Tab-separated table of C-alpha atoms in Angstrom:
chain	number	residue	atom	x	y	z
A	1	MET	CA	-67.645	-6.137	-24.684
A	2	ARG	CA	-64.142	-7.119	-25.768
A	3	GLU	CA	-61.452	-8.376	-23.470
A	4	TYR	CA	-57.934	-7.029	-23.734
A	5	MET	CA	-54.456	-8.339	-23.036
A	6	CYS	CA	-51.455	-6.073	-22.535
A	7	SER	CA	-48.434	-6.867	-24.678
A	8	SER	CA	-45.080	-6.800	-22.941
A	9	HIS	CA	-43.682	-3.778	-24.830
A	10	THR	CA	-46.674	-1.610	-23.906
A	11	ILE	CA	-45.750	-1.559	-20.234
A	12	SER	CA	-42.117	-2.670	-20.110
A	13	GLY	CA	-40.719	0.844	-19.776
A	14	VAL	CA	-37.992	0.062	-22.312
A	15	MET	CA	-37.678	-0.034	-26.064
A	16	PRO	CA	-37.059	-3.353	-27.855
A	17	GLY	CA	-33.479	-4.429	-28.368
A	18	GLY	CA	-32.061	-3.090	-25.116
A	19	PRO	CA	-30.248	-5.040	-22.419
A	20	LEU	CA	-33.330	-5.396	-20.197
A	21	ALA	CA	-36.788	-6.775	-20.910
A	22	SER	CA	-38.329	-4.290	-18.464
A	23	ARG	CA	-37.343	-1.577	-16.006
A	24	HIS	CA	-40.395	-2.184	-13.805
A	25	ALA	CA	-41.004	-5.059	-11.395
A	26	LEU	CA	-43.270	-7.746	-12.806
A	27	GLY	CA	-45.719	-7.490	-9.923
A	28	GLU	CA	-45.996	-3.736	-10.437
A	29	ARG	CA	-46.759	-4.196	-14.114
A	30	LEU	CA	-49.364	-6.894	-13.576
A	31	ALA	CA	-51.063	-4.853	-10.855
A	32	ALA	CA	-51.184	-1.846	-13.200
A	33	CYS	CA	-52.694	-3.940	-15.979
A	34	ALA	CA	-55.394	-5.353	-13.716
A	35	ALA	CA	-56.241	-1.923	-12.287
A	36	ALA	CA	-56.554	-0.456	-15.783
A	37	GLY	CA	-59.011	-3.145	-16.910
A	38	TYR	CA	-56.839	-5.661	-18.738
A	39	SER	CA	-57.730	-9.318	-18.289
A	40	GLY	CA	-54.489	-10.756	-19.654
A	41	TYR	CA	-50.791	-10.232	-20.261
A	42	TRP	CA	-48.106	-11.400	-22.694
A	43	LEU	CA	-44.906	-12.239	-20.848
A	44	HIS	CA	-41.719	-11.926	-22.896
A	45	PHE	CA	-39.493	-14.969	-22.537
A	46	ARG	CA	-36.552	-12.639	-21.756
A	47	ASP	CA	-38.639	-11.177	-18.956
A	48	TYR	CA	-39.214	-14.673	-17.607
A	49	LEU	CA	-35.457	-15.312	-17.591
A	50	GLU	CA	-34.901	-12.038	-15.735
A	51	GLN	CA	-37.479	-12.985	-13.096
A	52	ARG	CA	-35.855	-16.374	-12.583
A	53	ALA	CA	-32.410	-14.773	-12.365
A	54	ALA	CA	-33.777	-12.413	-9.697
A	55	GLY	CA	-34.787	-15.420	-7.608
A	56	LEU	CA	-38.502	-15.763	-8.422
A	57	SER	CA	-39.707	-19.327	-8.757
A	58	ASP	CA	-42.183	-20.503	-11.377
A	59	GLU	CA	-44.772	-20.776	-8.609
A	60	THR	CA	-44.173	-17.181	-7.516
A	61	ILE	CA	-44.411	-15.855	-11.086
A	62	ARG	CA	-47.635	-17.729	-11.716
A	63	GLY	CA	-48.951	-16.542	-8.367
A	64	LEU	CA	-48.556	-12.930	-9.492
A	65	PHE	CA	-50.778	-13.598	-12.497
A	66	ASP	CA	-53.311	-15.367	-10.278
A	67	ARG	CA	-53.289	-12.614	-7.660
A	68	HIS	CA	-54.248	-10.009	-10.222
A	69	ALA	CA	-56.798	-12.252	-11.990
A	70	LEU	CA	-55.058	-11.984	-15.359
A	71	ARG	CA	-56.586	-15.143	-16.778
A	72	HIS	CA	-55.517	-14.692	-20.409
A	73	ARG	CA	-51.812	-15.477	-20.676
A	74	GLY	CA	-49.312	-15.819	-23.484
A	75	VAL	CA	-45.578	-15.700	-24.139
A	76	GLU	CA	-43.709	-13.643	-26.734
A	77	PHE	CA	-41.555	-13.180	-28.850
A	78	LEU	CA	-39.453	-16.046	-30.174
A	79	THR	CA	-37.187	-15.815	-33.232
A	80	GLY	CA	-34.332	-17.961	-34.495
A	81	TRP	CA	-36.348	-21.192	-34.544
A	82	PHE	CA	-35.410	-21.557	-38.222
A	83	PHE	CA	-31.738	-22.132	-37.296
A	84	PRO	CA	-31.774	-25.816	-36.315
A	85	GLY	CA	-28.838	-26.765	-34.151
A	86	ASP	CA	-28.089	-23.176	-33.085
A	87	SER	CA	-27.453	-23.278	-29.337
A	88	GLU	CA	-28.674	-19.744	-28.605
A	89	ALA	CA	-31.898	-20.265	-30.562
A	90	GLY	CA	-32.417	-23.550	-28.762
A	91	ALA	CA	-31.949	-21.936	-25.363
A	92	GLN	CA	-34.437	-19.197	-26.207
A	93	GLU	CA	-37.000	-21.721	-27.384
A	94	HIS	CA	-36.576	-23.698	-24.184
A	95	ALA	CA	-37.026	-20.499	-22.151
A	96	ALA	CA	-40.170	-19.546	-24.057
A	97	PHE	CA	-41.723	-22.967	-23.544
A	98	ASP	CA	-40.732	-22.959	-19.864
A	99	ALA	CA	-42.258	-19.506	-19.438
A	100	ALA	CA	-45.537	-20.607	-21.006
A	101	ASN	CA	-45.776	-23.703	-18.830
A	102	ALA	CA	-44.855	-21.670	-15.748
A	103	ILE	CA	-47.640	-19.104	-16.095
A	104	GLY	CA	-50.266	-21.410	-17.553
A	105	ALA	CA	-50.192	-19.978	-21.073
A	106	ASP	CA	-51.002	-22.076	-24.121
A	107	VAL	CA	-49.678	-19.829	-26.922
A	108	VAL	CA	-46.163	-18.701	-27.810
A	109	ASN	CA	-45.863	-15.903	-30.371
A	110	VAL	CA	-43.008	-16.142	-32.879
A	111	GLY	CA	-41.576	-14.207	-35.798
A	112	ALA	CA	-40.027	-15.487	-39.001
A	113	ASP	CA	-36.851	-14.279	-40.713
A	114	PHE	CA	-36.538	-10.486	-40.418
A	115	GLY	CA	-33.034	-10.463	-41.887
A	116	GLY	CA	-33.743	-11.111	-45.558
A	117	ARG	CA	-31.627	-14.257	-45.622
A	118	GLY	CA	-33.584	-15.777	-48.492
A	119	ILE	CA	-34.355	-19.058	-46.761
A	120	PRO	CA	-36.529	-21.099	-49.155
A	121	ARG	CA	-40.206	-21.171	-48.199
A	122	ARG	CA	-40.229	-24.961	-48.180
A	123	ASP	CA	-37.407	-24.999	-45.630
A	124	MET	CA	-39.091	-22.379	-43.461
A	125	VAL	CA	-42.350	-24.311	-43.472
A	126	GLY	CA	-40.458	-27.424	-42.441
A	127	HIS	CA	-38.621	-25.633	-39.627
A	128	PHE	CA	-41.923	-24.200	-38.403
A	129	ALA	CA	-43.595	-27.610	-38.445
A	130	ALA	CA	-40.713	-28.962	-36.369
A	131	LEU	CA	-41.120	-26.078	-33.906
A	132	CYS	CA	-44.833	-26.807	-33.638
A	133	ALA	CA	-44.079	-30.477	-32.956
A	134	ARG	CA	-41.746	-29.548	-30.111
A	135	ALA	CA	-44.334	-27.112	-28.761
A	136	ALA	CA	-47.034	-29.782	-28.908
A	137	ASP	CA	-44.888	-31.949	-26.652
A	138	ARG	CA	-45.215	-29.151	-24.069
A	139	GLY	CA	-48.949	-28.689	-24.626
A	140	LEU	CA	-48.500	-25.418	-26.511
A	141	LYS	CA	-49.678	-23.687	-29.677
A	142	VAL	CA	-47.426	-21.508	-31.844
A	143	ALA	CA	-48.621	-18.230	-33.358
A	144	LEU	CA	-46.593	-16.920	-36.324
A	145	GLU	CA	-46.753	-13.170	-36.937
A	146	ILE	CA	-47.345	-11.651	-40.367
A	147	VAL	CA	-44.652	-8.955	-40.781
A	148	PRO	CA	-44.105	-7.038	-44.061
A	149	TRP	CA	-40.293	-7.227	-44.048
A	150	SER	CA	-40.196	-10.904	-43.132
A	151	ASP	CA	-40.692	-13.952	-45.343
A	152	VAL	CA	-44.292	-14.101	-44.026
A	153	PRO	CA	-45.441	-10.721	-45.352
A	154	ASP	CA	-49.077	-11.463	-46.142
A	155	VAL	CA	-51.990	-13.828	-45.720
A	156	ALA	CA	-51.105	-15.981	-48.733
A	157	ALA	CA	-47.640	-16.703	-47.349
A	158	ALA	CA	-48.954	-17.260	-43.822
A	159	LEU	CA	-51.436	-19.903	-44.931
A	160	ASP	CA	-48.540	-22.089	-46.094
A	161	PHE	CA	-47.504	-22.544	-42.449
A	162	LEU	CA	-50.792	-23.760	-40.987
A	163	GLU	CA	-50.594	-27.511	-41.552
A	164	PRO	CA	-49.691	-28.425	-37.941
A	165	ALA	CA	-52.789	-28.704	-35.764
A	166	ASN	CA	-51.279	-26.390	-33.127
A	167	ALA	CA	-50.124	-23.737	-35.624
A	168	GLY	CA	-51.748	-20.323	-35.784
A	169	LEU	CA	-51.133	-16.672	-36.582
A	170	VAL	CA	-50.600	-13.307	-34.950
A	171	ILE	CA	-52.529	-10.555	-36.727
A	172	ASP	CA	-51.158	-7.128	-35.788
A	173	CYS	CA	-53.119	-4.235	-37.294
A	174	TRP	CA	-49.854	-2.287	-37.676
A	175	HIS	CA	-48.454	-4.930	-40.010
A	176	VAL	CA	-51.776	-5.299	-41.797
A	177	PHE	CA	-52.038	-1.600	-42.640
A	178	ARG	CA	-48.349	-0.876	-43.178
A	179	GLY	CA	-48.025	-4.073	-45.241
A	180	GLY	CA	-50.989	-3.206	-47.447
A	181	VAL	CA	-52.927	-6.341	-46.535
A	182	PRO	CA	-56.543	-5.847	-47.708
A	183	LEU	CA	-58.935	-6.344	-44.804
A	184	PRO	CA	-61.090	-8.856	-46.734
A	185	GLU	CA	-57.989	-11.083	-46.993
A	186	LEU	CA	-58.256	-11.787	-43.269
A	187	ALA	CA	-61.364	-13.875	-43.955
A	188	ARG	CA	-59.153	-16.417	-45.740
A	189	ILE	CA	-57.679	-17.438	-42.388
A	190	PRO	CA	-59.691	-20.002	-40.420
A	191	PRO	CA	-60.811	-17.993	-37.373
A	192	GLU	CA	-59.645	-20.634	-34.915
A	193	ARG	CA	-56.126	-20.256	-36.335
A	194	ILE	CA	-55.918	-16.581	-35.350
A	195	LEU	CA	-54.395	-16.998	-31.906
A	196	CYS	CA	-53.469	-13.371	-31.223
A	197	VAL	CA	-54.790	-10.020	-32.468
A	198	GLN	CA	-52.675	-6.939	-31.746
A	199	VAL	CA	-53.987	-3.370	-31.937
A	200	ASN	CA	-52.335	0.039	-31.989
A	201	ASP	CA	-52.265	3.062	-34.291
A	202	ALA	CA	-49.853	5.139	-36.368
A	203	GLU	CA	-49.513	8.155	-38.628
A	204	ALA	CA	-50.957	7.957	-42.128
A	205	GLN	CA	-47.501	7.721	-43.708
A	206	PRO	CA	-44.459	5.852	-42.382
A	207	ALA	CA	-41.654	7.922	-40.932
A	208	GLY	CA	-38.800	6.175	-42.708
A	209	PRO	CA	-38.253	2.435	-43.221
A	210	LEU	CA	-40.916	0.205	-41.667
A	211	VAL	CA	-38.405	-1.462	-39.344
A	212	GLU	CA	-37.849	1.989	-37.792
A	213	ASP	CA	-41.401	3.276	-38.115
A	214	THR	CA	-42.739	0.348	-36.112
A	215	LEU	CA	-40.972	1.787	-33.055
A	216	HIS	CA	-43.172	4.896	-33.172
A	217	ARG	CA	-46.667	3.551	-32.709
A	218	ARG	CA	-49.548	5.504	-31.223
A	219	LEU	CA	-52.395	4.783	-28.888
A	220	CYS	CA	-55.534	3.470	-30.569
A	221	GLY	CA	-57.438	6.402	-32.034
A	222	ASP	CA	-54.430	8.731	-32.105
A	223	GLY	CA	-53.440	7.826	-35.659
A	224	ALA	CA	-54.858	7.113	-39.089
A	225	PHE	CA	-55.541	3.360	-39.061
A	226	ASP	CA	-59.060	2.164	-39.845
A	227	LEU	CA	-59.315	0.292	-36.568
A	228	ALA	CA	-63.098	0.051	-36.754
A	229	GLY	CA	-62.816	-1.582	-40.172
A	230	PHE	CA	-60.082	-3.909	-38.911
A	231	ALA	CA	-62.201	-5.039	-35.966
A	232	ALA	CA	-65.287	-5.421	-38.149
A	233	ALA	CA	-63.383	-7.651	-40.576
A	234	LEU	CA	-62.245	-9.903	-37.735
A	235	ASP	CA	-65.728	-9.967	-36.222
A	236	ARG	CA	-67.228	-11.014	-39.544
A	237	ALA	CA	-64.612	-13.759	-39.819
A	238	GLY	CA	-65.600	-15.120	-36.409
A	239	VAL	CA	-62.398	-14.285	-34.519
A	240	THR	CA	-63.002	-14.352	-30.763
A	241	VAL	CA	-59.584	-14.041	-29.074
A	242	PRO	CA	-58.949	-11.064	-26.783
A	243	TYR	CA	-57.305	-8.091	-28.426
A	244	SER	CA	-53.725	-7.450	-27.334
A	245	VAL	CA	-52.670	-3.813	-27.110
A	246	GLU	CA	-49.092	-3.436	-28.367
A	247	ILE	CA	-47.804	0.130	-28.289
A	248	ILE	CA	-44.089	0.394	-29.023
A	249	SER	CA	-42.999	4.003	-28.625
A	250	PRO	CA	-40.480	6.069	-26.658
A	251	GLY	CA	-43.317	8.115	-25.175
A	252	ILE	CA	-45.138	5.099	-23.788
A	253	ALA	CA	-41.871	3.548	-22.595
A	254	ALA	CA	-41.150	6.704	-20.568
A	255	MET	CA	-44.433	6.434	-18.643
A	256	PRO	CA	-44.815	4.802	-15.227
A	257	PRO	CA	-46.523	1.421	-15.588
A	258	ASP	CA	-49.856	2.534	-14.138
A	259	GLU	CA	-50.038	5.453	-16.568
A	260	ALA	CA	-49.037	3.302	-19.577
A	261	ALA	CA	-51.639	0.686	-18.651
A	262	ARG	CA	-54.454	3.216	-18.169
A	263	ALA	CA	-53.682	5.155	-21.339
A	264	SER	CA	-53.340	2.098	-23.571
A	265	PHE	CA	-56.400	0.295	-22.220
A	266	SER	CA	-58.737	3.290	-22.202
A	267	ALA	CA	-57.775	4.217	-25.761
A	268	ALA	CA	-58.414	0.700	-27.037
A	269	ARG	CA	-61.732	0.482	-25.192
A	270	ARG	CA	-62.842	3.874	-26.500
A	271	VAL	CA	-62.096	3.001	-30.130
A	272	LEU	CA	-62.819	-0.719	-30.284
A	273	GLY	CA	-65.402	-1.272	-27.570
């Protein structure tokens, strides 16, 4: 039977891009995840900063994870690492690494350039290798997400970034299906380099541009994605990481944390086992 982690957006109670990382207390969210059946959680680095600003120590934050037996732990979602020397990007990276060390996570999820800046691939690969080197100094791995509107839109592009020993990938079924990535392509990725698998669902056709459509995801089984085929492809490839349920939607954000956790976990379990 699969194990599942809850992604931060699934239970944050807010939509991405707002002033707060969550409207619910961290302890309340972690308790809801554990009660629903999750065995792990992805803490957003902004959430970590909010907890520290509220007076929680690293020991207290880690204790919340321990109390609720959420043994699978990761940190998301870092961007801007491809702007060397940028003070804000540097501060966010430091926060993400601190968050991972605080909760006992070993993976930080990151995204590439979503802004269409046209940064040469060679430069991006170099910036990513430098990020991985800094992460290695903190005992961490870095998982780069394939995203259709980024400069890592598919498997072929993603493979260019995997030279560092601690480099890996995030495979989100939403980006696989919306990006037209053939499921057999996933077998090209060494299974040990897939550090995070995210699951969700959506309508058969996008409702507008992908950058907007991604904010209207559905619970697993409530859309048109071939989730069984997606899981089968990863199983055949030998991928063993827990699946992370990432549902970004106004409807899920409006739910209390216990309801969001139960609905998202039970749907994933029903469809994916």
